CSV table of C-alpha atoms in Angstrom, one decimal:
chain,number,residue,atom,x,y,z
A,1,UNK,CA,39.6,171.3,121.3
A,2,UNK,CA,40.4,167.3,122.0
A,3,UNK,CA,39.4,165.4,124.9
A,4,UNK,CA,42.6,165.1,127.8
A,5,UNK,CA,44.2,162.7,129.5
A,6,UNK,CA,45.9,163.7,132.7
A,7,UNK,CA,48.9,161.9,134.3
A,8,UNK,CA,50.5,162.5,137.5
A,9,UNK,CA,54.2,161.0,138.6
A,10,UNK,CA,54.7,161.4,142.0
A,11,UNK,CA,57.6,160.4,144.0
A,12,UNK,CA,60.5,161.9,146.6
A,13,UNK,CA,63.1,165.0,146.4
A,14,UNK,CA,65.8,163.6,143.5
A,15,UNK,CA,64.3,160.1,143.2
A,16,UNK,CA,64.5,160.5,139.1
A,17,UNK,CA,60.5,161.3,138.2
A,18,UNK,CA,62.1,164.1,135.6
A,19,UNK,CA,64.5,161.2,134.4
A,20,UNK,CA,61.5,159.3,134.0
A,21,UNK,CA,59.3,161.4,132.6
A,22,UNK,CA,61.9,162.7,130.2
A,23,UNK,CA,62.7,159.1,128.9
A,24,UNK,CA,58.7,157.7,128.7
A,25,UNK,CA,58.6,160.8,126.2
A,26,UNK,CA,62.1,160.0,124.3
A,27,UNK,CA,60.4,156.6,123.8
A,28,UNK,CA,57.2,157.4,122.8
A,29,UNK,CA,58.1,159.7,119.8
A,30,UNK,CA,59.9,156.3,118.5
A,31,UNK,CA,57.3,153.5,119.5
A,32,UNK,CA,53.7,154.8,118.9
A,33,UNK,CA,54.6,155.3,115.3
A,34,UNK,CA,56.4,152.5,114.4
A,35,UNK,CA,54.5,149.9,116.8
A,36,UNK,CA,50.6,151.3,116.7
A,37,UNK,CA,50.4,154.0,114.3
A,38,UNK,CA,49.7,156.9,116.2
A,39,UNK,CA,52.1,160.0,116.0
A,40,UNK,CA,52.5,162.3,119.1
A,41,UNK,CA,54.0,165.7,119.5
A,42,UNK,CA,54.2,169.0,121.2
A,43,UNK,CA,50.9,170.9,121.1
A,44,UNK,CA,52.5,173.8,122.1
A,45,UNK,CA,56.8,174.0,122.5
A,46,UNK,CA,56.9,176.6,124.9
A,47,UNK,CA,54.7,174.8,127.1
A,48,UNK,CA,57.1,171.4,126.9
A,49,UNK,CA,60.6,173.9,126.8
A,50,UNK,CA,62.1,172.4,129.7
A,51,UNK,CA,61.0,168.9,129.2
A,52,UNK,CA,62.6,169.4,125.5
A,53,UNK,CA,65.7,170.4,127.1
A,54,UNK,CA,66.0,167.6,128.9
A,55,UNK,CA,66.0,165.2,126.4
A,56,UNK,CA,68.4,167.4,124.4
A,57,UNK,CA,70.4,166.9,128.1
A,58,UNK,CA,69.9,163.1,127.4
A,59,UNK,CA,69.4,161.6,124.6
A,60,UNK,CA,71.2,164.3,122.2
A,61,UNK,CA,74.5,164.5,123.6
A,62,UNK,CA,77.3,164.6,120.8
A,63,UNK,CA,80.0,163.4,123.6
A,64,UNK,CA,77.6,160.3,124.4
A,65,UNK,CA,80.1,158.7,127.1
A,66,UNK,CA,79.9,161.0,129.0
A,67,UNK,CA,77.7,161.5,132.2
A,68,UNK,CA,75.1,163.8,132.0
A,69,UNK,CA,72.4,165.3,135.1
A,70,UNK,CA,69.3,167.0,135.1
A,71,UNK,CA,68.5,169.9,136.9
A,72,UNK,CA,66.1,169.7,139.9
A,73,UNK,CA,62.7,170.3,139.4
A,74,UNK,CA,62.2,173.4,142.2
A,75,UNK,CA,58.9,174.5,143.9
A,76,UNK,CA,58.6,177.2,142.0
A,77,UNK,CA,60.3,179.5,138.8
A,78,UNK,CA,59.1,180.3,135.9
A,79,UNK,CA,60.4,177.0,134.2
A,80,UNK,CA,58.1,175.0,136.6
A,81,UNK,CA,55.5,177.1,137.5
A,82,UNK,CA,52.7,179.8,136.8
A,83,UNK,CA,51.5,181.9,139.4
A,84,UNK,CA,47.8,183.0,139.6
A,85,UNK,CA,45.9,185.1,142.2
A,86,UNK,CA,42.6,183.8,144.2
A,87,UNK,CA,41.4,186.5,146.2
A,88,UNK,CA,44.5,188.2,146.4
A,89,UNK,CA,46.6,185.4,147.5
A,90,UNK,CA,49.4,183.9,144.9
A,91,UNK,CA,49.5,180.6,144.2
A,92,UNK,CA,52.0,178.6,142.6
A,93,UNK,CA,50.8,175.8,140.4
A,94,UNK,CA,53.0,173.6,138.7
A,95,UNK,CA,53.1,173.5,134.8
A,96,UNK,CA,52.0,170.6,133.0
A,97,UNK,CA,53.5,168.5,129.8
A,98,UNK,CA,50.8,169.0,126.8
A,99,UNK,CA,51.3,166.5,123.7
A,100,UNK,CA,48.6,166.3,120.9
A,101,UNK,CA,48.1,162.0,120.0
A,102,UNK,CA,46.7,161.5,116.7
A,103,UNK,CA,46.2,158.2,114.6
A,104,UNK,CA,47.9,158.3,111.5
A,105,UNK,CA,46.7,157.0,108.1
A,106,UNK,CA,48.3,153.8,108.5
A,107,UNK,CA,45.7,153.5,111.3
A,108,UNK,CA,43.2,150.4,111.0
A,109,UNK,CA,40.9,152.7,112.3
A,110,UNK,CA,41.7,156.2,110.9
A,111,UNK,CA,38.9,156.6,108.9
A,112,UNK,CA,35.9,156.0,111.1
A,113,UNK,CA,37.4,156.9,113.9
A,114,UNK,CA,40.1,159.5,113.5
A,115,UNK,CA,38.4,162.0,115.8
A,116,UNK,CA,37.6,160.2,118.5
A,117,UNK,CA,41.1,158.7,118.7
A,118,UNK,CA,42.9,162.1,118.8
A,119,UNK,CA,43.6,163.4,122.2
A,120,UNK,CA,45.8,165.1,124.4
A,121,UNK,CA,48.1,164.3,127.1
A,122,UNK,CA,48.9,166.2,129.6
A,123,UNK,CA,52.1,165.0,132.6
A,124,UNK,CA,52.3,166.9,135.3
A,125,UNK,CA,55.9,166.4,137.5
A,126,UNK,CA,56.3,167.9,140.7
A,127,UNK,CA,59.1,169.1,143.2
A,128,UNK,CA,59.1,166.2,145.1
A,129,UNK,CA,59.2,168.1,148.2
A,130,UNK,CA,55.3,169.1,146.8
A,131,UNK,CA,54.4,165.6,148.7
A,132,UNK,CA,56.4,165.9,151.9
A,133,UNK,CA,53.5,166.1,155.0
A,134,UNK,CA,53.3,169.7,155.9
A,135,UNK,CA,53.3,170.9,152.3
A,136,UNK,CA,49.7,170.7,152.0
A,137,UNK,CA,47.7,174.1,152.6
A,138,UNK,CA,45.2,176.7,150.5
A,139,UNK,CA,48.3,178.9,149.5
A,140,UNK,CA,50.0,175.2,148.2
A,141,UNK,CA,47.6,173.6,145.3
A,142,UNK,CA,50.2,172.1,143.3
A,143,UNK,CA,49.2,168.6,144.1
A,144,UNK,CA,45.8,169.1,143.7
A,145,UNK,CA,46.3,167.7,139.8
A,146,UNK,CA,46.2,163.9,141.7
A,147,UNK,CA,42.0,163.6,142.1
A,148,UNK,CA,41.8,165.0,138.2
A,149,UNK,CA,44.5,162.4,136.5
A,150,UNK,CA,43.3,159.2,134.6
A,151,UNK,CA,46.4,157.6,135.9
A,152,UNK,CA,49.2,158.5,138.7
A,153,UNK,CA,52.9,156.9,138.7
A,154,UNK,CA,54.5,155.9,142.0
A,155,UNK,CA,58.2,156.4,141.6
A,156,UNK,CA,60.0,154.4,144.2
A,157,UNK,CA,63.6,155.0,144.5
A,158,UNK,CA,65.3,152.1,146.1
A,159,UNK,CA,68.5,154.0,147.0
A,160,UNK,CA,66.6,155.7,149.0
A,161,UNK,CA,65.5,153.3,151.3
A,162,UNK,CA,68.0,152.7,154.4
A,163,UNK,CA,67.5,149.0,154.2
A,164,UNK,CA,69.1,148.4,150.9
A,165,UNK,CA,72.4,150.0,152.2
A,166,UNK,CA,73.5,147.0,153.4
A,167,UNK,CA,73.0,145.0,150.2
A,168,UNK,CA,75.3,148.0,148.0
A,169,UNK,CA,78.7,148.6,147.6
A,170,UNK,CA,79.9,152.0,149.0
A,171,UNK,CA,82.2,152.5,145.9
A,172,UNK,CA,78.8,152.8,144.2
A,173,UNK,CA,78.6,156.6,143.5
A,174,UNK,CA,74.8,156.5,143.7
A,175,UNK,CA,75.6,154.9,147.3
A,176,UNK,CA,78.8,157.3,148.5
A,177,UNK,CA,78.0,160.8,147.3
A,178,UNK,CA,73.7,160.7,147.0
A,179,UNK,CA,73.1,159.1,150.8
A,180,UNK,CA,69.9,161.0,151.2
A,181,UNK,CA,67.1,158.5,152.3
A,182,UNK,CA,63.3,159.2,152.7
A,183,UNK,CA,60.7,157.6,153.8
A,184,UNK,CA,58.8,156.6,150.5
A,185,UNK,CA,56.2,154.7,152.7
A,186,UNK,CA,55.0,157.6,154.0
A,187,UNK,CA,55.0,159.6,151.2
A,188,UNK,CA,52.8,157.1,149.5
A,189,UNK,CA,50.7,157.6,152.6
A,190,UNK,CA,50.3,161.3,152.0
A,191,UNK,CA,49.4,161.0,148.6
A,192,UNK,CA,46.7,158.9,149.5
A,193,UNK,CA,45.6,161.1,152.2
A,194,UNK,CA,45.3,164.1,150.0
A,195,UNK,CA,43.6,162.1,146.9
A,196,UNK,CA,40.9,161.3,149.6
A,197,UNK,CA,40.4,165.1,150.7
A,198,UNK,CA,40.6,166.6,147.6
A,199,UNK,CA,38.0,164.2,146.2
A,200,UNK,CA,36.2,163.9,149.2
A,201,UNK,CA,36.1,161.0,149.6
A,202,UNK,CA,35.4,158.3,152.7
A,203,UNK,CA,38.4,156.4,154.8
A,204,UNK,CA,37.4,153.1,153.0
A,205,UNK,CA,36.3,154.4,149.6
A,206,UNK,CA,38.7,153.2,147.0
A,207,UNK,CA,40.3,155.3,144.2
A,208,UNK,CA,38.8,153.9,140.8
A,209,UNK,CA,42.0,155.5,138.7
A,210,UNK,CA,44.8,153.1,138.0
A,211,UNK,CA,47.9,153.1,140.1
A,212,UNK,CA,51.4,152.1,138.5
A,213,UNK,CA,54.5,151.5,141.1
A,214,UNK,CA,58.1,152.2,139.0
């Protein structure tokens, strides 16, 4: 019953989009209260279960020097995916992140306005390997969430890239034990690709939503 707003994070296999995501939300519960008087929270906790876990993973550790790790984010399971039938086939779609925004009284604007302000938000955070070229077919719609969001986030993972090597240390355990690189360049191209097919759109027509590159 409120108006969404949809936000996609898209990036490779392990290059941290559930660290990300997982921290944007750590932050937000803190910051949009204190800095523009809006509160934000779970419209639903089973749908946000695994994203809550993660921050419990993070951010709620009593032994806090030690390392912690997230789990991957698979393809499919039941804690990152629903499955639906469309003439008789089943599809996996991934699960989205629901929050309920609402101005609070404190609001400049809460009286005239408090409706209109209120919405929800809704992430969605895919299996990286949902982007890889190949992945795309009628039984795989999980990236089909791109042409719908108000905003998508471009994770680019430096370690990642083949060409920093050189510039690292190999005592760096994010260099020595996690040397699996990708070619992020390409999976940008993708996403475009598939933003202009789903949309159907031209070669040269330009997607109006914004763009952010972490």
């Amino acid at each position: 019953d409120l108006p969404s707003t949809f936000f996609s994070i898209v990036g490779a296999p392990a290059s941290g989009k559930s660290y990300l995501l997982t921290s944007m939300i750590w932050q937000l519960r803190k910051a949009l209260p204190k800095y523009f008087h809006f509160s934000i929270y779970d419209t639903d906790p089973m749908f946000n279960m695994t994203l809550n876990k993660y921050e419990e993973v993070l951010f709620m550790n009593p032994a806090d020097d030690e390392y912690v790790s997230l789990p991957k984010t698979e393809l499919r399971g039941k804690d990152f995916s629903n499955q639906i039938s469309i003439e008789n086939n089943s599809i996996d779609l991934p699960k989205p992140f629901v929050f309920t925004m609402t101005p609070q009284e404190t609001h400049p604007e809460y009286s005239e306005k408090r409706d209109q302000l209120a919405r929800s938000i809704v992430f969605y955070d895919n299996a990286g390997e949902h982007f890889e070229i190949g992945r795309d077919s009628g039984a795989n719609l999980a990236t089909v969430h791109l042409v719908h969001s108000d905003g998508i986030i471009f994770l680019f993972d430096p370690l990642k890239d083949i060409r920093l090597k050189a510039d690292c240390s190999e005592n760096d355990p994010q260099v020595s034990r996690h040397a699996v690189y990708a070619n992020q360049t390409l999976l940008f191209t993708e996403m475009v690709a598939r933003i202009h097919k789903f949309a159907n759109m031209r070669a040269n027509d330009k997607f109006k939503k914004p763009l952010l590159i972490v």
